Coordinates of C-alpha atoms and ligand atoms in Angstrom, one line a residue:
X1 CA 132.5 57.7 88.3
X2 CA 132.5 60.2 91.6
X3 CA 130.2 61.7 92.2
X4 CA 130.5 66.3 92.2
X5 CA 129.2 67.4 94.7
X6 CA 127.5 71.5 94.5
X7 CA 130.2 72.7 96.7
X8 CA 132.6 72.2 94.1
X9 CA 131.1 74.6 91.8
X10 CA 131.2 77.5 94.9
X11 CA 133.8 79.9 93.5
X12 CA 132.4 79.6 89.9
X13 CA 129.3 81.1 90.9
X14 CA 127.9 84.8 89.7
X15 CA 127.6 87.1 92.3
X16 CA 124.2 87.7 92.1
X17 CA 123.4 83.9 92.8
X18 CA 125.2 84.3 96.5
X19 CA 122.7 86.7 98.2
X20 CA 119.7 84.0 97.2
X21 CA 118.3 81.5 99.2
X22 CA 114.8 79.2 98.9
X23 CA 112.0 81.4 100.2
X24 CA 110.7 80.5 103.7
X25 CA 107.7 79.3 101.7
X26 CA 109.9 76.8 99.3
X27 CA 111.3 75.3 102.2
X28 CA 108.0 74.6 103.6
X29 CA 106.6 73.0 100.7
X30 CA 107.4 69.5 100.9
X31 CA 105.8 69.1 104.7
X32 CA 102.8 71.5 104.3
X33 CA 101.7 69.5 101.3
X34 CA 101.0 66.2 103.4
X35 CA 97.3 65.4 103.3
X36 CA 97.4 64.9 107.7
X37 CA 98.7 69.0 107.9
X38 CA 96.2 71.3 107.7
X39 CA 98.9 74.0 105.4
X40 CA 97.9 77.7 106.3
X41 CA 100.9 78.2 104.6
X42 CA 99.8 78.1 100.8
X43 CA 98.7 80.9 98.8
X44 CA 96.9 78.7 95.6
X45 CA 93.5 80.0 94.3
X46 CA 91.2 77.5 94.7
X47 CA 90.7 75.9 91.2
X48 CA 88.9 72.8 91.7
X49 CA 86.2 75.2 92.0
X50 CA 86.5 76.1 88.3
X51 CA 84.3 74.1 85.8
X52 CA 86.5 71.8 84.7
X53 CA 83.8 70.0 82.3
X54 CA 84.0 73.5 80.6
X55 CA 87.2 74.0 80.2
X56 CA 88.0 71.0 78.9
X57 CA 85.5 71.3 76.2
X58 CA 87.1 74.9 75.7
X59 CA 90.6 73.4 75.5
X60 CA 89.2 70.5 72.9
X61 CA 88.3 73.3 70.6
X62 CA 91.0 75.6 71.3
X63 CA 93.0 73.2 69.7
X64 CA 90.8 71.8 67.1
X65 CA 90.3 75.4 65.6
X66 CA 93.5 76.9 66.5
X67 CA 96.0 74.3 67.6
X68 CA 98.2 74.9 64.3
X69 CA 99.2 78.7 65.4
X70 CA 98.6 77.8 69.5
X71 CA 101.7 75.6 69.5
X72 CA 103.9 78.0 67.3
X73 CA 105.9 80.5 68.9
X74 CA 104.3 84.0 68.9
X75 CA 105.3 87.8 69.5
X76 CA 107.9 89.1 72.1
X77 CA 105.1 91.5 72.9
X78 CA 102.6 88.6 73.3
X79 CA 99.6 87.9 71.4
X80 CA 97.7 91.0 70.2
X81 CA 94.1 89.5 71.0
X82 CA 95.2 88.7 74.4
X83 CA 96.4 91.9 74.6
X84 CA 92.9 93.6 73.3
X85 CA 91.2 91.3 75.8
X86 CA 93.3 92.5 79.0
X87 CA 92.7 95.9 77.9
X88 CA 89.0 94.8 79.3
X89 CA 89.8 93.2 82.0
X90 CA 92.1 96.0 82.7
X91 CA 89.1 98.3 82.4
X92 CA 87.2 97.3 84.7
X93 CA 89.0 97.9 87.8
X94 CA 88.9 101.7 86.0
X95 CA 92.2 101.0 83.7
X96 CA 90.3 102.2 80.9
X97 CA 91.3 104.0 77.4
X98 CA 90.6 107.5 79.7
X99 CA 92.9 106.0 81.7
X100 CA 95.7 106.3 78.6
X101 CA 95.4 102.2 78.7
X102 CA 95.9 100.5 75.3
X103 CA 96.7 97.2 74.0
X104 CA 99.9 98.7 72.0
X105 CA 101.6 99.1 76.0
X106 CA 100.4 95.6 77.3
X107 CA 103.4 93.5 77.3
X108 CA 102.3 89.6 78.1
X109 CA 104.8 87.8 80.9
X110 CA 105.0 84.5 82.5
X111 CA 103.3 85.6 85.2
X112 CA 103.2 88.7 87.6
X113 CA 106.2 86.9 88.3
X114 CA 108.0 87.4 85.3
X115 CA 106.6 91.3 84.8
X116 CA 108.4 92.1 88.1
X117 CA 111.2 90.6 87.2
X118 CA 111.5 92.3 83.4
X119 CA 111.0 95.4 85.4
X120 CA 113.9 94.9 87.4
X121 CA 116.1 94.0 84.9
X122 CA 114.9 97.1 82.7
X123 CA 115.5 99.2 85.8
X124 CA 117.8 97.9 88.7
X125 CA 121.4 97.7 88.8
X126 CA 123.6 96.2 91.9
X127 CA 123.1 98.6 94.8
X128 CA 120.0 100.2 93.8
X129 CA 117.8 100.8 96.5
X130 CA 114.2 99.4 96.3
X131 CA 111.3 101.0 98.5
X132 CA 108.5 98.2 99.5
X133 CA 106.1 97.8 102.2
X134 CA 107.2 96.4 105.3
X135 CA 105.9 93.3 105.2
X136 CA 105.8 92.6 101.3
X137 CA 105.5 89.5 98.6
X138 CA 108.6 87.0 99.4
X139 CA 108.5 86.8 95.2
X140 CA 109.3 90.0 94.6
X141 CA 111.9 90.1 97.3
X142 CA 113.4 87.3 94.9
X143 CA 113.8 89.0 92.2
X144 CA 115.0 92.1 93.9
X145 CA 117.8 90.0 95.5
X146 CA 118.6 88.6 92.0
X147 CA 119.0 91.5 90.8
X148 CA 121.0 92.7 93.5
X149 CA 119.3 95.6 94.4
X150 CA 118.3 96.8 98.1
X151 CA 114.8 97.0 99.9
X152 CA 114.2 99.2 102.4
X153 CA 110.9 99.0 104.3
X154 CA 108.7 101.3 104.1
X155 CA 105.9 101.1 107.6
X156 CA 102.0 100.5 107.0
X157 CA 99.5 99.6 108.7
X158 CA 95.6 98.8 108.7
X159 CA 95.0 101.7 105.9
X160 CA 98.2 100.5 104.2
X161 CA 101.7 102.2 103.6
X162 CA 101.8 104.8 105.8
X163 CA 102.9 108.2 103.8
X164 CA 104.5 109.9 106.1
X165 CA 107.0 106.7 106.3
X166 CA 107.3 107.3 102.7
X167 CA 108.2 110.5 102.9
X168 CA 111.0 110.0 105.5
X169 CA 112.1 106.4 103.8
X170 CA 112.8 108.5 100.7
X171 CA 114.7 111.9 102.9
X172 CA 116.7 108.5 104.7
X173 CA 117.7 106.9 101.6
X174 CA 121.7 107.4 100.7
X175 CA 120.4 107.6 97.1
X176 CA 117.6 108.0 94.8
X177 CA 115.4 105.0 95.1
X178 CA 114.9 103.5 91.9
X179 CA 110.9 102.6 92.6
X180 CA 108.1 102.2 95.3
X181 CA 107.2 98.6 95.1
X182 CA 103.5 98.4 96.2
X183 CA 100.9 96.3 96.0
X184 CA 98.2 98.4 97.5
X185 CA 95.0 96.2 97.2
X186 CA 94.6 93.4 99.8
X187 CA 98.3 93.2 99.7
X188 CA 100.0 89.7 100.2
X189 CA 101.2 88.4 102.7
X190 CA 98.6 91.1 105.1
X191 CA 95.7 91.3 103.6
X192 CA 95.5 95.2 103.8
X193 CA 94.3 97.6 101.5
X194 CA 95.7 101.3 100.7
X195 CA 92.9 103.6 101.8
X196 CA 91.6 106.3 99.0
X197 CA 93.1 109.0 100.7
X198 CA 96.3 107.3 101.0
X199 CA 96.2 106.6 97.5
X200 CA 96.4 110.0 96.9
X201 CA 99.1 110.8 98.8
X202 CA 101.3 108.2 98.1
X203 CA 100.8 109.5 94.6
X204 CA 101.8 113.0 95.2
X205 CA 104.5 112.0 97.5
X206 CA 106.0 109.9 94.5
X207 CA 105.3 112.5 91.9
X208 CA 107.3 115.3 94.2
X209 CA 110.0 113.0 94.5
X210 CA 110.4 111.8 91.4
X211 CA 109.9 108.3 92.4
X212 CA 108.5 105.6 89.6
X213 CA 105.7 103.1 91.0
X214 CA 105.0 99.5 90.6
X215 CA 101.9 98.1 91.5
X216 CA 101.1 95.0 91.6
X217 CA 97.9 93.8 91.3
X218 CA 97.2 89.9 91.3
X219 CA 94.0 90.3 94.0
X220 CA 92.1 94.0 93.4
X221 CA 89.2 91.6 91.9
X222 CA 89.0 89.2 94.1
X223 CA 87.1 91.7 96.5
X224 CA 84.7 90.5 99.6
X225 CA 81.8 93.3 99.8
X226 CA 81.7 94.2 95.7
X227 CA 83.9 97.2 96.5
X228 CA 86.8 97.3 93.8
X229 CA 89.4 100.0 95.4
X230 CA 91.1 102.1 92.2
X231 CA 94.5 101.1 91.3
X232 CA 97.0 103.7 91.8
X233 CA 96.9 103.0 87.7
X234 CA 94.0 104.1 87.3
X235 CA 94.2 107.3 88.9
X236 CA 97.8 108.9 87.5
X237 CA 99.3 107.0 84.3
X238 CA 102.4 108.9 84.6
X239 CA 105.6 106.8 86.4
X240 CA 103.1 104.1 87.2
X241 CA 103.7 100.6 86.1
X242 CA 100.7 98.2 86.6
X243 CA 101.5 94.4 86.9
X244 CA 98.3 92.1 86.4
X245 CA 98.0 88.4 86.1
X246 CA 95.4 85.5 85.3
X247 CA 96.7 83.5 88.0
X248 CA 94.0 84.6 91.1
X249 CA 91.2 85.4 88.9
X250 CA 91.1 82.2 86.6
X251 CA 94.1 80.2 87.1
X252 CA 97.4 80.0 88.6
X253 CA 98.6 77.2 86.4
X254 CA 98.5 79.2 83.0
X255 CA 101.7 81.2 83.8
X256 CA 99.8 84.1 82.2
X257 CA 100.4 87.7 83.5
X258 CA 100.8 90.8 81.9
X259 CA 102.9 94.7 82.2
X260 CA 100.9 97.9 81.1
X261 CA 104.0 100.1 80.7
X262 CA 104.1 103.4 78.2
X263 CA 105.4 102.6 75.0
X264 CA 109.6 103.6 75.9
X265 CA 109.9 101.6 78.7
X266 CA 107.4 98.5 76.6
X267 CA 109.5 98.4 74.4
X268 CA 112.7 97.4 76.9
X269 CA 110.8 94.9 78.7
X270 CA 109.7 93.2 75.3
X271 CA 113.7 93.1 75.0
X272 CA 113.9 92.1 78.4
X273 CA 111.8 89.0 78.0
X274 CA 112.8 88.1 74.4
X275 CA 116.3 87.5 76.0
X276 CA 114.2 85.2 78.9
X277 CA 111.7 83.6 77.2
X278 CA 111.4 84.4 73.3
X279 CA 107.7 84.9 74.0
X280 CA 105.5 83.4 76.5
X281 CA 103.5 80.4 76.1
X282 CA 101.2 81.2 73.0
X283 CA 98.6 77.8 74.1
X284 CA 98.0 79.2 77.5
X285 CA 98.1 83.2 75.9
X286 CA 94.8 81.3 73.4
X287 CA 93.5 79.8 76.5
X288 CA 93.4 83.1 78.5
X289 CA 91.9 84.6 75.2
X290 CA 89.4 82.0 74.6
X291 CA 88.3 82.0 78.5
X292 CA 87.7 85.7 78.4
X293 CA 85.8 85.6 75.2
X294 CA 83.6 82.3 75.2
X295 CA 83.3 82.0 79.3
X296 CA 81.6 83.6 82.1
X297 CA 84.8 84.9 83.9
X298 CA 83.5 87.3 85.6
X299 CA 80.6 85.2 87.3
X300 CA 83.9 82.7 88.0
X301 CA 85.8 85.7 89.9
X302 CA 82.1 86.6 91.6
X303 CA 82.1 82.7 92.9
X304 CA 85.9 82.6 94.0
X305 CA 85.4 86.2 95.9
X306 CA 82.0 84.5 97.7
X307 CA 84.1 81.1 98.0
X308 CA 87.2 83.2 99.8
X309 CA 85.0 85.8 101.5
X310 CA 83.0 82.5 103.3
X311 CA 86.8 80.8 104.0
X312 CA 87.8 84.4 105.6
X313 CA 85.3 84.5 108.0
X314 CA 85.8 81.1 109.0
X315 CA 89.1 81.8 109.2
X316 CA 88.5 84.9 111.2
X317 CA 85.7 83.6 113.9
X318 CA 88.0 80.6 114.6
X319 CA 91.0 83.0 115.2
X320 CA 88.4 84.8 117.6
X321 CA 87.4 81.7 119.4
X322 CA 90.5 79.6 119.5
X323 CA 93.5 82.4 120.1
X324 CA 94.9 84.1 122.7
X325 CA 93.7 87.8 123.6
X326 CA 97.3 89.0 123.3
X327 CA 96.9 88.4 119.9
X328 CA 95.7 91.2 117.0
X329 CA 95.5 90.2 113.8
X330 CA 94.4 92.0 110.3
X331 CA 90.6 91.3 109.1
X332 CA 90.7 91.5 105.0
X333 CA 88.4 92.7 102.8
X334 CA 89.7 90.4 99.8
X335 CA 92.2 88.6 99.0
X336 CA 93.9 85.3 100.3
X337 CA 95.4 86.2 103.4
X338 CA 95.3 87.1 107.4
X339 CA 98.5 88.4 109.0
X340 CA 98.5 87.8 112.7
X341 CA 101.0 89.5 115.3
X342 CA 101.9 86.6 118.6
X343 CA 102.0 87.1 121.8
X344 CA 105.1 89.7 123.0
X345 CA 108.4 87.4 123.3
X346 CA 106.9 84.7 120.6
X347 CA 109.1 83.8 117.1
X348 CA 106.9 82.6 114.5
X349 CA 110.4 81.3 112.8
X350 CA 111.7 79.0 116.1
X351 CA 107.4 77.6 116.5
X352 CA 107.5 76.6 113.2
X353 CA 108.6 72.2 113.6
X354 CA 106.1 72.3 116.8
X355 CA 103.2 73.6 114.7
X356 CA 104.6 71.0 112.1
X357 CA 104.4 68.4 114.8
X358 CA 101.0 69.1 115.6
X359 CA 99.9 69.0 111.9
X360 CA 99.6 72.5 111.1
X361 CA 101.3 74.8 109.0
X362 CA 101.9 78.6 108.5
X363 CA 104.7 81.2 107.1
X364 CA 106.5 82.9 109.1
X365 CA 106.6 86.8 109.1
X366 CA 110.4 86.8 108.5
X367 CA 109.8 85.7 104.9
X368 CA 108.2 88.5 103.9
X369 CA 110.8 91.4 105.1
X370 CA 114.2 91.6 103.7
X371 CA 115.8 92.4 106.7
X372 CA 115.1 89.5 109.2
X373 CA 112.4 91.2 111.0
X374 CA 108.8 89.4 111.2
X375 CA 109.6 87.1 114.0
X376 CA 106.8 88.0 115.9
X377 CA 104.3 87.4 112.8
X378 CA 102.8 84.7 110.8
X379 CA 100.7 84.6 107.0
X380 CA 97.5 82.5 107.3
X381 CA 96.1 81.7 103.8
X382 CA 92.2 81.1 103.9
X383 CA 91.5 80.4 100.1
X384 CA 92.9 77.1 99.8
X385 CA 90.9 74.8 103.2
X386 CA 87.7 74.2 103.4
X387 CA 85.8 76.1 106.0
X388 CA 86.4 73.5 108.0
X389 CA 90.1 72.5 107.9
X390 CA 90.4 75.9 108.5
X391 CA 88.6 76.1 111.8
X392 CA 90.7 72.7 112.9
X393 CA 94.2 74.7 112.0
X394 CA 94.2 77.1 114.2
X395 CA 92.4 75.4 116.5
X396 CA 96.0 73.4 115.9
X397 CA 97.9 77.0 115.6
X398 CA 96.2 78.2 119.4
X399 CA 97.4 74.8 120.9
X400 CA 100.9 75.6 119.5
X401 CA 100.9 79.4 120.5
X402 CA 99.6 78.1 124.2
X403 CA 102.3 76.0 125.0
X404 CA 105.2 78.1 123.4
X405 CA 103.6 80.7 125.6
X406 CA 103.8 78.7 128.7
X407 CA 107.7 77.4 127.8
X408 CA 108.1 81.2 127.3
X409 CA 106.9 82.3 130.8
X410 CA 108.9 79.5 132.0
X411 CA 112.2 80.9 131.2
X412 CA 111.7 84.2 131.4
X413 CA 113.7 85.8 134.5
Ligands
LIG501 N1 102.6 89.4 93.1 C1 102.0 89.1 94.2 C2 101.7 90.1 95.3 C3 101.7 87.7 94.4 O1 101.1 87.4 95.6 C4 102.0 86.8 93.4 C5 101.6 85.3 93.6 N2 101.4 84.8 94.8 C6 102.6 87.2 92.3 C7 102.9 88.5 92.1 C8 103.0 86.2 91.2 O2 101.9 85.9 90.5 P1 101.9 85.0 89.2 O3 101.3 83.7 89.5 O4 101.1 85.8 88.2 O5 103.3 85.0 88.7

């Protein structure tokens, strides 16, 4: 029998699969993951520090009392006491019933993941154009590509998008873009957070213009100094779409995020993801709902915040100590993630098998733009190493930086 090899299958393919590639992440997987590399390059919650004893006892039950219905299939919609129980959650960041929040507009995805990607197929056709921040989550640049749609970059900096970018990204754009992608609250892969007067204005910019939001959530709890910044959610409820998830504040593994969306455009992503998915997982939909009712999940997203906040500043004080003064780098008041800028002349991309070689690991800034730009960045993740094993990669990292730097001088004219 001979074997077929992929390339046979090239002119079969749909369009839409051409324009995607693995992540810059993906591809890093496999050598990040060996225990002698300290991986910088992850963005996992730290879940060993959840009590497993616990949950196990929780799971025993769940399935003792309600295994019968937990292994069924369940709503489109998801499952309505999940849904009451996100409401809560929901509520307090300040998505409250004031807020015109209710379970009825809650729509349950596999993830944020899934949520951005119902979104774009309820909104996006080929060709669309797509405003995001410049950098901006390498997942939703996936689906975005998948769905064939275009990002433009829209500039921030340390207070976040910066509006009067906005305003010019949407005069530049050769058609009405079809949403602002943002995910305003220690944003992945910088760490930055919208200020509250931004907030505002990116609101009123969006409202003048017409221009639907989605914002994307996964880290406003996990905050460093007790200060929750409001979601732009919570603030206007009109052309805002709010995409949540379990996975930072309890775990990653569940595949259990959600879409608060008014009841039109609920009822196309329920469509949306029936065609996907028939419903999402109704076992780990009970175990989100039992964890919310029967555990202290709060005091759990207290203990990851003081877990991160303590890896941050190791993170942070090593960066001071053990990199070059040519370098700046974001300091993040949540979250799982520093972006740092290199040295002038420096490509994050091209470093990347020398910082392999010398057992550490990062992502590199072009990831993270659609565009190619980002070559003079890098995403360090902080929630994942100990304190130490943070401190010894970039300890690694500055060696790296050093001598790239001095190949760099080298050659230069
Ligand atoms: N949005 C952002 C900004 C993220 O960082 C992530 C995960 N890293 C997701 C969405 C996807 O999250 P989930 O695990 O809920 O699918």
């Amino acid at each position: 029998m001979s074997h077929t090899t992929l390339d046979d299958y090239q002119d079969r393919y749909a369009a839409r699969i051409h324009g995607m590639a693995a992540s810059e992440i993906r591809a890093l997987f496999a050598v990040a993951s060996r225990p002698e590399v300290v991986s910088l390059a992850g963005g996992n919650p730290y879940t060993a520090a959840l009590p497993m004893d616990e949950l196990g006892d929780m799971f025993t039950r769940l399935l003792a009392e309600d295994g019968a219905r937990a292994l069924l299939y369940c709503p489109g919609q998801g499952d309505a006491a999940l849904r009451e129980q996100i409401c809560g959650v929901m509520a307090d960041v300040g998505i409250d019933a004031s807020a015109g929040a209710s379970p009825d507009d809650v729509v349950v995805t596999v993830g944020a993941q899934q949520g951005l990607d119902l979104l774009a197929r309820v909104f996006l056709d080929p060709g669309d154009i797509v405003l995001a921040e410049g950098p901006t989550y390498v997942g939703a640049l996936g689906v975005f590509q998948a769905a064939q749609a275009r990002v433009r970059h829209v500039a921030m900096d340390d207070e976040g998008l910066i509006p009067r970018a906005l305003e010019q990204a949407i005069a530049e754009c050769p058609a009405p873009p079809k949403f602002l992608y943002t995910v305003p609250t220690y944003q992945n892969p910088t760490g930055v957070t919208l200020s509250g007067e931004r907030r505002v204005e990116v609101l009123e910019i969006c409202e003048r213009h017409g221009l639907l939001v989605v914002e994307d959530d996964p880290y406003g709890m996990l905050s460093f100094d007790g200060h929750r910044p409001r979601p732009l959610r919570a603030m206007r409820s009109e052309g805002v779409f709010y995409v949540g998830t379990f996975s930072k504040i309890f775990a990653a593994g569940l595949r259990v995020g959600w879409v608060l969306a008014p009841p039109a455009v609920r009822d196309k992503l329920v469509l949306a993801s029936e065609a996907a998915v028939l419903c999402p997982s109704a076992l780990t939909q009970a175990a989100a709902t039992r964890y919310l009712t029967t555990m202290a999940w709060r005091e759990q997203v207290k203990a990851f915040s003081a877990l991160y906040c303590e890896r941050r500043d190791a993170m942070l004080s090593a960066m001071d100590d053990y990199l070059p003064s040519a370098m700046t780098w974001t300091r993040p008041g949540g979250g799982l993630f520093v972006w740092a800028d290199l040295p002038e002349g420096l490509d994050s991309k091209a470093m990347l098998p020398k910082a392999l070689a010398k057992r550490v690991a990062y992502v590199p800034g072009t990831g993270f733009y659609a565009d190619g730009t980002g070559r003079g960045q890098m995403r360090l993740n902080f929630s994942f190493p100990t304190a130490e094993r943070i401190r010894e990669g970039v300890r690694r990292l500055a060696g790296v930086i050093e001598s790239a730097g001095e190949l760099r001088d080298t050659f230069a004219p």
